[in-house]
PDB file of C-alpha atoms and ligand atoms in Angstrom:
ATOM      1  CA  MET A   1       0.055   0.024  -0.063  1.00  0.00           C
ATOM      2  CA  ARG A   2       1.240   3.488  -0.878  1.00  0.00           C
ATOM      3  CA  ASN A   3       1.835   5.772   2.094  1.00  0.00           C
ATOM      4  CA  LYS A   4      -0.238   8.859   2.092  1.00  0.00           C
ATOM      5  CA  PRO A   5       1.745  12.062   2.713  1.00  0.00           C
ATOM      6  CA  ILE A   6       1.469  13.317   6.363  1.00  0.00           C
ATOM      7  CA  TYR A   7       0.699  17.006   6.795  1.00  0.00           C
ATOM      8  CA  ILE A   8       1.482  18.796   9.941  1.00  0.00           C
ATOM      9  CA  ILE A   9      -0.299  22.078  10.483  1.00  0.00           C
ATOM     10  CA  ASN A  10       2.058  24.484  12.116  1.00  0.00           C
ATOM     11  CA  PRO A  11       3.383  28.025  11.470  1.00  0.00           C
ATOM     12  CA  ASN A  12       5.152  26.700   8.255  1.00  0.00           C
ATOM     13  CA  PHE A  13       1.860  25.746   6.909  1.00  0.00           C
ATOM     14  CA  ARG A  14       0.647  27.929   4.013  1.00  0.00           C
ATOM     15  CA  LEU A  15      -2.479  27.756   2.014  1.00  0.00           C
ATOM     16  CA  GLN A  16      -1.535  28.467  -1.733  1.00  0.00           C
ATOM     17  CA  SER A  17      -4.745  30.220  -2.962  1.00  0.00           C
ATOM     18  CA  ASN A  18      -5.819  33.640  -4.185  1.00  0.00           C
ATOM     19  CA  TYR A  19      -8.767  33.512  -1.940  1.00  0.00           C
ATOM     20  CA  LEU A  20      -7.260  32.081   1.231  1.00  0.00           C
ATOM     21  CA  SER A  21      -4.816  33.490   3.677  1.00  0.00           C
ATOM     22  CA  VAL A  22      -3.639  31.907   6.993  1.00  0.00           C
ATOM     23  CA  GLU A  23      -1.337  33.955   9.247  1.00  0.00           C
ATOM     24  CA  TRP A  24       0.362  32.705  12.384  1.00  0.00           C
ATOM     25  CA  ILE A  25       1.030  35.235  15.089  1.00  0.00           C
ATOM     26  CA  ILE A  26       3.279  34.435  18.130  1.00  0.00           C
ATOM     27  CA  ILE A  27       2.663  36.278  21.364  1.00  0.00           C
ATOM     28  CA  ASP A  28       3.994  35.687  24.820  1.00  0.00           C
ATOM     29  CA  SER A  29       1.895  33.321  27.024  1.00  0.00           C
ATOM     30  CA  LEU A  30       1.133  35.800  29.722  1.00  0.00           C
ATOM     31  CA  THR A  31      -0.590  38.123  27.211  1.00  0.00           C
ATOM     32  CA  LEU A  32      -2.416  35.103  25.822  1.00  0.00           C
ATOM     33  CA  GLN A  33      -3.589  34.125  29.212  1.00  0.00           C
ATOM     34  CA  ILE A  34      -4.926  37.588  29.885  1.00  0.00           C
ATOM     35  CA  GLU A  35      -6.858  37.371  26.648  1.00  0.00           C
ATOM     36  CA  LEU A  36      -8.450  33.986  27.466  1.00  0.00           C
ATOM     37  CA  PRO A  37     -11.636  35.096  29.468  1.00  0.00           C
ATOM     38  CA  GLN A  38     -12.431  37.484  26.699  1.00  0.00           C
ATOM     39  CA  ARG A  39     -12.598  34.902  24.006  1.00  0.00           C
ATOM     40  CA  ASP A  40     -15.489  32.592  23.130  1.00  0.00           C
ATOM     41  CA  THR A  41     -14.465  29.034  24.104  1.00  0.00           C
ATOM     42  CA  MET A  42     -14.929  27.690  20.410  1.00  0.00           C
ATOM     43  CA  SER A  43     -12.023  29.839  19.391  1.00  0.00           C
ATOM     44  CA  ILE A  44      -9.608  28.574  22.011  1.00  0.00           C
ATOM     45  CA  TYR A  45      -7.450  25.447  22.044  1.00  0.00           C
ATOM     46  CA  ASN A  46      -5.898  25.125  25.708  1.00  0.00           C
ATOM     47  CA  LYS A  47      -4.783  21.680  26.593  1.00  0.00           C
ATOM     48  CA  GLY A  48      -1.516  20.045  27.736  1.00  0.00           C
ATOM     49  CA  GLY A  49       0.524  23.212  27.589  1.00  0.00           C
ATOM     50  CA  ASN A  50      -0.576  24.084  24.005  1.00  0.00           C
ATOM     51  CA  LEU A  51      -2.523  27.277  23.665  1.00  0.00           C
ATOM     52  CA  VAL A  52      -3.819  28.722  20.509  1.00  0.00           C
ATOM     53  CA  PHE A  53      -6.582  31.136  19.383  1.00  0.00           C
ATOM     54  CA  TYR A  54      -8.121  31.464  16.035  1.00  0.00           C
ATOM     55  CA  GLN A  55      -9.810  34.548  14.830  1.00  0.00           C
ATOM     56  CA  ARG A  56     -11.283  35.638  11.416  1.00  0.00           C
ATOM     57  CA  TYR A  57      -9.799  38.934  10.355  1.00  0.00           C
ATOM     58  CA  GLY A  58     -11.793  39.942   7.168  1.00  0.00           C
ATOM     59  CA  ASP A  59     -11.101  37.297   4.598  1.00  0.00           C
ATOM     60  CA  CYS A  60      -8.088  35.902   6.455  1.00  0.00           C
ATOM     61  CA  LEU A  61      -7.594  33.414   9.217  1.00  0.00           C
ATOM     62  CA  HIS A  62      -5.299  34.154  12.093  1.00  0.00           C
ATOM     63  CA  PHE A  63      -3.783  31.539  14.591  1.00  0.00           C
ATOM     64  CA  ILE A  64      -2.348  33.289  17.624  1.00  0.00           C
ATOM     65  CA  TYR A  65      -0.192  31.147  19.796  1.00  0.00           C
ATOM     66  CA  ALA A  66       2.271  31.119  22.579  1.00  0.00           C
ATOM     67  CA  GLU A  67       5.060  28.619  22.787  1.00  0.00           C
ATOM     68  CA  ILE A  68       3.552  25.223  21.753  1.00  0.00           C
ATOM     69  CA  SER A  69       4.997  22.297  23.528  1.00  0.00           C
ATOM     70  CA  ASP A  70       4.052  19.755  20.843  1.00  0.00           C
ATOM     71  CA  TRP A  71       2.795  20.674  17.391  1.00  0.00           C
ATOM     72  CA  GLU A  72       2.261  17.008  16.515  1.00  0.00           C
ATOM     73  CA  ASN A  73      -0.255  16.457  19.335  1.00  0.00           C
ATOM     74  CA  ARG A  74      -3.064  14.662  17.866  1.00  0.00           C
ATOM     75  CA  LEU A  75      -5.835  16.698  19.491  1.00  0.00           C
ATOM     76  CA  LEU A  76      -4.228  19.863  18.694  1.00  0.00           C
ATOM     77  CA  GLN A  77      -3.871  18.834  14.991  1.00  0.00           C
ATOM     78  CA  LYS A  78      -7.509  17.787  14.879  1.00  0.00           C
ATOM     79  CA  TRP A  79      -8.480  21.189  16.259  1.00  0.00           C
ATOM     80  CA  LEU A  80      -6.426  23.171  13.856  1.00  0.00           C
ATOM     81  CA  ARG A  81      -7.654  21.045  10.911  1.00  0.00           C
ATOM     82  CA  ASN A  82     -11.265  21.584  11.841  1.00  0.00           C
ATOM     83  CA  LYS A  83     -10.769  25.444  12.012  1.00  0.00           C
ATOM     84  CA  LEU A  84      -9.044  25.252   8.675  1.00  0.00           C
ATOM     85  CA  LYS A  85     -11.787  23.390   7.218  1.00  0.00           C
ATOM     86  CA  GLU A  86     -14.537  25.666   8.480  1.00  0.00           C
ATOM     87  CA  TYR A  87     -12.663  28.645   7.095  1.00  0.00           C
ATOM     88  CA  ILE A  88     -12.049  26.974   3.656  1.00  0.00           C
ATOM     89  CA  LEU A  89     -15.719  25.973   3.368  1.00  0.00           C
ATOM     90  CA  ASP A  90     -16.964  29.415   4.406  1.00  0.00           C
ATOM     91  CA  ARG A  91     -14.714  31.096   1.762  1.00  0.00           C
ATOM     92  CA  ALA A  92     -15.627  28.526  -0.876  1.00  0.00           C
ATOM     93  CA  ASN A  93     -19.356  29.256  -0.331  1.00  0.00           C
ATOM     94  CA  LYS A  94     -18.806  32.928  -0.931  1.00  0.00           C
ATOM     95  CA  VAL A  95     -15.987  33.014  -3.520  1.00  0.00           C
ATOM     96  CA  LEU A  96     -17.051  30.193  -5.837  1.00  0.00           C
ATOM     97  CA  PRO A  97     -20.485  31.477  -6.809  1.00  0.00           C
ATOM     98  CA  GLN A  98     -18.959  35.063  -7.208  1.00  0.00           C
ATOM     99  CA  ARG A  99     -16.180  33.697  -9.500  1.00  0.00           C
ATOM    100  CA  MET A 100     -18.555  31.587 -11.570  1.00  0.00           C
ATOM    101  CA  HIS A 101     -20.856  34.592 -12.005  1.00  0.00           C
ATOM    102  CA  GLU A 102     -17.959  36.639 -13.398  1.00  0.00           C
ATOM    103  CA  LEU A 103     -17.220  33.862 -15.889  1.00  0.00           C
ATOM    104  CA  GLU A 104     -20.928  33.685 -16.773  1.00  0.00           C
ATOM    105  CA  ILE A 105     -20.985  37.356 -17.637  1.00  0.00           C
ATOM    106  CA  LYS A 106     -17.665  37.105 -19.591  1.00  0.00           C
ATOM    107  CA  HIS A 107     -18.971  34.199 -21.719  1.00  0.00           C
ATOM    108  CA  CYS A 108     -22.629  35.000 -21.882  1.00  0.00           C
ATOM    109  CA  LEU A 109     -23.307  31.507 -20.525  1.00  0.00           C
ATOM    110  CA  TYR A 110     -25.631  31.279 -17.624  1.00  0.00           C
ATOM    111  CA  ALA A 111     -26.603  28.332 -15.235  1.00  0.00           C
ATOM    112  CA  ARG A 112     -29.793  28.508 -13.520  1.00  0.00           C
ATOM    113  CA  LYS A 113     -28.471  27.414 -10.259  1.00  0.00           C
ATOM    114  CA  ILE A 114     -25.153  26.777  -8.646  1.00  0.00           C
ATOM    115  CA  ILE A 115     -24.594  24.440  -5.479  1.00  0.00           C
ATOM    116  CA  ILE A 116     -21.319  24.307  -3.495  1.00  0.00           C
ATOM    117  CA  LYS A 117     -21.137  20.750  -2.146  1.00  0.00           C
ATOM    118  CA  GLN A 118     -18.537  18.236  -1.094  1.00  0.00           C
ATOM    119  CA  LEU A 119     -18.270  15.494  -3.766  1.00  0.00           C
ATOM    120  CA  LYS A 120     -16.326  12.374  -3.912  1.00  0.00           C
ATOM    121  CA  LYS A 121     -12.424  12.812  -3.742  1.00  0.00           C
ATOM    122  CA  HIS A 122     -11.819  12.661  -7.431  1.00  0.00           C
ATOM    123  CA  VAL A 123     -15.043  14.750  -8.494  1.00  0.00           C
ATOM    124  CA  LEU A 124     -14.520  18.384  -8.596  1.00  0.00           C
ATOM    125  CA  GLY A 125     -17.708  19.443 -10.354  1.00  0.00           C
ATOM    126  CA  GLN A 126     -20.916  18.235 -11.912  1.00  0.00           C
ATOM    127  CA  CYS A 127     -23.423  19.651 -14.383  1.00  0.00           C
ATOM    128  CA  TYR A 128     -27.076  18.663 -14.685  1.00  0.00           C
ATOM    129  CA  LYS A 129     -27.891  20.016 -18.241  1.00  0.00           C
ATOM    130  CA  ASP A 130     -31.682  19.450 -17.830  1.00  0.00           C
ATOM    131  CA  PHE A 131     -31.789  21.534 -14.787  1.00  0.00           C
ATOM    132  CA  GLN A 132     -28.981  23.937 -15.910  1.00  0.00           C
ATOM    133  CA  THR A 133     -27.531  23.297 -12.523  1.00  0.00           C
ATOM    134  CA  ILE A 134     -23.813  23.197 -11.651  1.00  0.00           C
ATOM    135  CA  ILE A 135     -22.373  21.723  -8.499  1.00  0.00           C
ATOM    136  CA  LEU A 136     -18.839  22.616  -7.489  1.00  0.00           C
ATOM    137  CA  SER A 137     -16.622  21.010  -4.962  1.00  0.00           C
ATOM    138  CA  PRO A 138     -15.443  23.532  -2.359  1.00  0.00           C
ATOM    139  CA  ARG A 139     -12.000  22.018  -2.674  1.00  0.00           C
ATOM    140  CA  ILE A 140     -11.357  23.705  -5.915  1.00  0.00           C
ATOM    141  CA  ILE A 141     -10.808  27.023  -3.941  1.00  0.00           C
ATOM    142  CA  LEU A 142      -7.448  25.350  -3.092  1.00  0.00           C
ATOM    143  CA  LEU A 143      -6.291  25.280  -6.675  1.00  0.00           C
ATOM    144  CA  PRO A 144      -4.339  27.912  -8.520  1.00  0.00           C
ATOM    145  CA  GLN A 145      -6.736  30.456 -10.026  1.00  0.00           C
ATOM    146  CA  LYS A 146      -6.235  29.290 -13.666  1.00  0.00           C
ATOM    147  CA  ASN A 147      -6.883  25.633 -12.745  1.00  0.00           C
ATOM    148  CA  MET A 148      -9.957  26.750 -10.549  1.00  0.00           C
ATOM    149  CA  ASP A 149     -11.316  28.583 -13.482  1.00  0.00           C
ATOM    150  CA  SER A 150     -10.717  25.720 -15.835  1.00  0.00           C
ATOM    151  CA  ILE A 151     -12.805  23.392 -13.652  1.00  0.00           C
ATOM    152  CA  ILE A 152     -15.742  25.991 -13.588  1.00  0.00           C
ATOM    153  CA  LEU A 153     -15.541  26.495 -17.308  1.00  0.00           C
ATOM    154  CA  HIS A 154     -15.523  22.735 -17.782  1.00  0.00           C
ATOM    155  CA  GLU A 155     -18.738  22.473 -15.995  1.00  0.00           C
ATOM    156  CA  MET A 156     -20.232  25.465 -17.781  1.00  0.00           C
ATOM    157  CA  ALA A 157     -19.439  23.865 -21.039  1.00  0.00           C
ATOM    158  CA  HIS A 158     -21.459  20.981 -20.089  1.00  0.00           C
ATOM    159  CA  LEU A 159     -24.606  23.436 -19.924  1.00  0.00           C
ATOM    160  CA  LYS A 160     -24.423  23.191 -23.790  1.00  0.00           C
ATOM    161  CA  PHE A 161     -22.753  19.726 -24.242  1.00  0.00           C
ATOM    162  CA  PRO A 162     -23.673  17.105 -21.652  1.00  0.00           C
ATOM    163  CA  HIS A 163     -20.916  14.582 -22.906  1.00  0.00           C
ATOM    164  CA  HIS A 164     -17.162  14.432 -23.499  1.00  0.00           C
ATOM    165  CA  ARG A 165     -17.225  14.282 -27.317  1.00  0.00           C
ATOM    166  CA  LYS A 166     -15.249  16.431 -29.674  1.00  0.00           C
ATOM    167  CA  THR A 167     -17.820  19.107 -29.867  1.00  0.00           C
ATOM    168  CA  PHE A 168     -17.612  19.608 -26.110  1.00  0.00           C
ATOM    169  CA  TRP A 169     -13.758  19.911 -26.048  1.00  0.00           C
ATOM    170  CA  ASN A 170     -13.881  22.299 -28.890  1.00  0.00           C
ATOM    171  CA  PHE A 171     -16.341  24.594 -27.137  1.00  0.00           C
ATOM    172  CA  LEU A 172     -14.323  24.322 -24.023  1.00  0.00           C
ATOM    173  CA  SER A 173     -11.297  25.490 -25.862  1.00  0.00           C
ATOM    174  CA  THR A 174     -13.041  28.607 -26.891  1.00  0.00           C
ATOM    175  CA  LEU A 175     -14.008  29.223 -23.316  1.00  0.00           C
ATOM    176  CA  LEU A 176     -10.543  28.552 -22.022  1.00  0.00           C
ATOM    177  CA  GLY A 177      -8.712  30.401 -24.968  1.00  0.00           C
ATOM    178  CA  GLU A 178      -6.422  27.436 -25.306  1.00  0.00           C
ATOM    179  CA  ASP A 179      -6.444  23.750 -26.340  1.00  0.00           C
ATOM    180  CA  SER A 180      -8.714  22.166 -23.649  1.00  0.00           C
ATOM    181  CA  ILE A 181      -7.256  18.663 -24.052  1.00  0.00           C
ATOM    182  CA  LEU A 182      -3.669  19.819 -23.610  1.00  0.00           C
ATOM    183  CA  GLN A 183      -4.763  21.983 -20.732  1.00  0.00           C
ATOM    184  CA  LYS A 184      -6.308  18.990 -19.059  1.00  0.00           C
ATOM    185  CA  GLU A 185      -3.353  16.886 -19.562  1.00  0.00           C
ATOM    186  CA  ARG A 186      -1.084  19.442 -18.149  1.00  0.00           C
ATOM    187  CA  MET A 187      -3.269  19.878 -15.088  1.00  0.00           C
ATOM    188  CA  ASP A 188      -3.735  16.193 -14.460  1.00  0.00           C
ATOM    189  CA  THR A 189       0.071  15.744 -13.904  1.00  0.00           C
ATOM    190  CA  THR A 190      -0.219  17.888 -10.707  1.00  0.00           C
ATOM    191  CA  MET A 191      -3.576  16.625  -9.478  1.00  0.00           C
ATOM    192  CA  SER A 192      -2.591  13.648  -7.360  1.00  0.00           C
ATOM    193  CA  THR A 193      -0.783  15.815  -4.867  1.00  0.00           C
ATOM    194  CA  PHE A 194      -3.772  18.152  -4.869  1.00  0.00           C
ATOM    195  CA  TYR A 195      -6.234  15.475  -4.262  1.00  0.00           C
ATOM    196  CA  ASN A 196      -4.286  14.078  -1.238  1.00  0.00           C
ATOM    197  CA  TYR A 197      -3.811  17.622   0.220  1.00  0.00           C
ATOM    198  CA  SER A 198      -7.359  18.758  -0.155  1.00  0.00           C
ATOM    199  CA  ASP A 199      -8.569  15.458   1.114  1.00  0.00           C
ATOM    200  CA  PHE A 200      -6.438  15.893   4.205  1.00  0.00           C
ATOM    201  CA  LEU A 201      -7.897  19.516   4.621  1.00  0.00           C
ATOM    202  CA  LEU A 202     -11.627  18.928   3.882  1.00  0.00           C
ATOM    203  CA  LYS A 203     -12.569  15.346   4.387  1.00  0.00           C
TER     204      LYS A 203
HETATM  205 ZN1   ZN B 301     -17.073  16.656 -17.951  1.00  0.00          ZN
END
């Protein structure tokens, strides 16, 4: 069996996305203790010598911490991962419909409905032509902008062509402004890392 990569969430951890920003702020533990009673308990992790707050700051997520005795602590990692997941899902629900709408206007191609919903690991989008409805996986917000757009445009192209025949790929090429099959091949080479990484964050 292949080993899955192990990710540790700590101050070296960065989210690579136009729409997500995670900052790590270290402060001394005395200041952090004074802040404690003013915080809502959901935003605090305080166990076994590990003390972290999280707060939303506009579109960013801040983790504020004092000296952490053990980043690899299982409960701490679980807490950090849940906070990241909440943040990513919240941003995806705002950003993806907005971005899709910009692309709809640009290409004069409109869906009736867009739904943001977790799909199976290797499924990033779906289109129901009869209902003119597009479903997007929130995990695509973790992709570079160009790849994220190409997933959205792929589903939008299915509004006209509900199959993967040549007419579909030709139409998608006009939306992308480049050869859609070459674009997909290029993207596929980087996707296995992405699937593992996004699965770790959002499963
Ligand atoms: Zn397709």
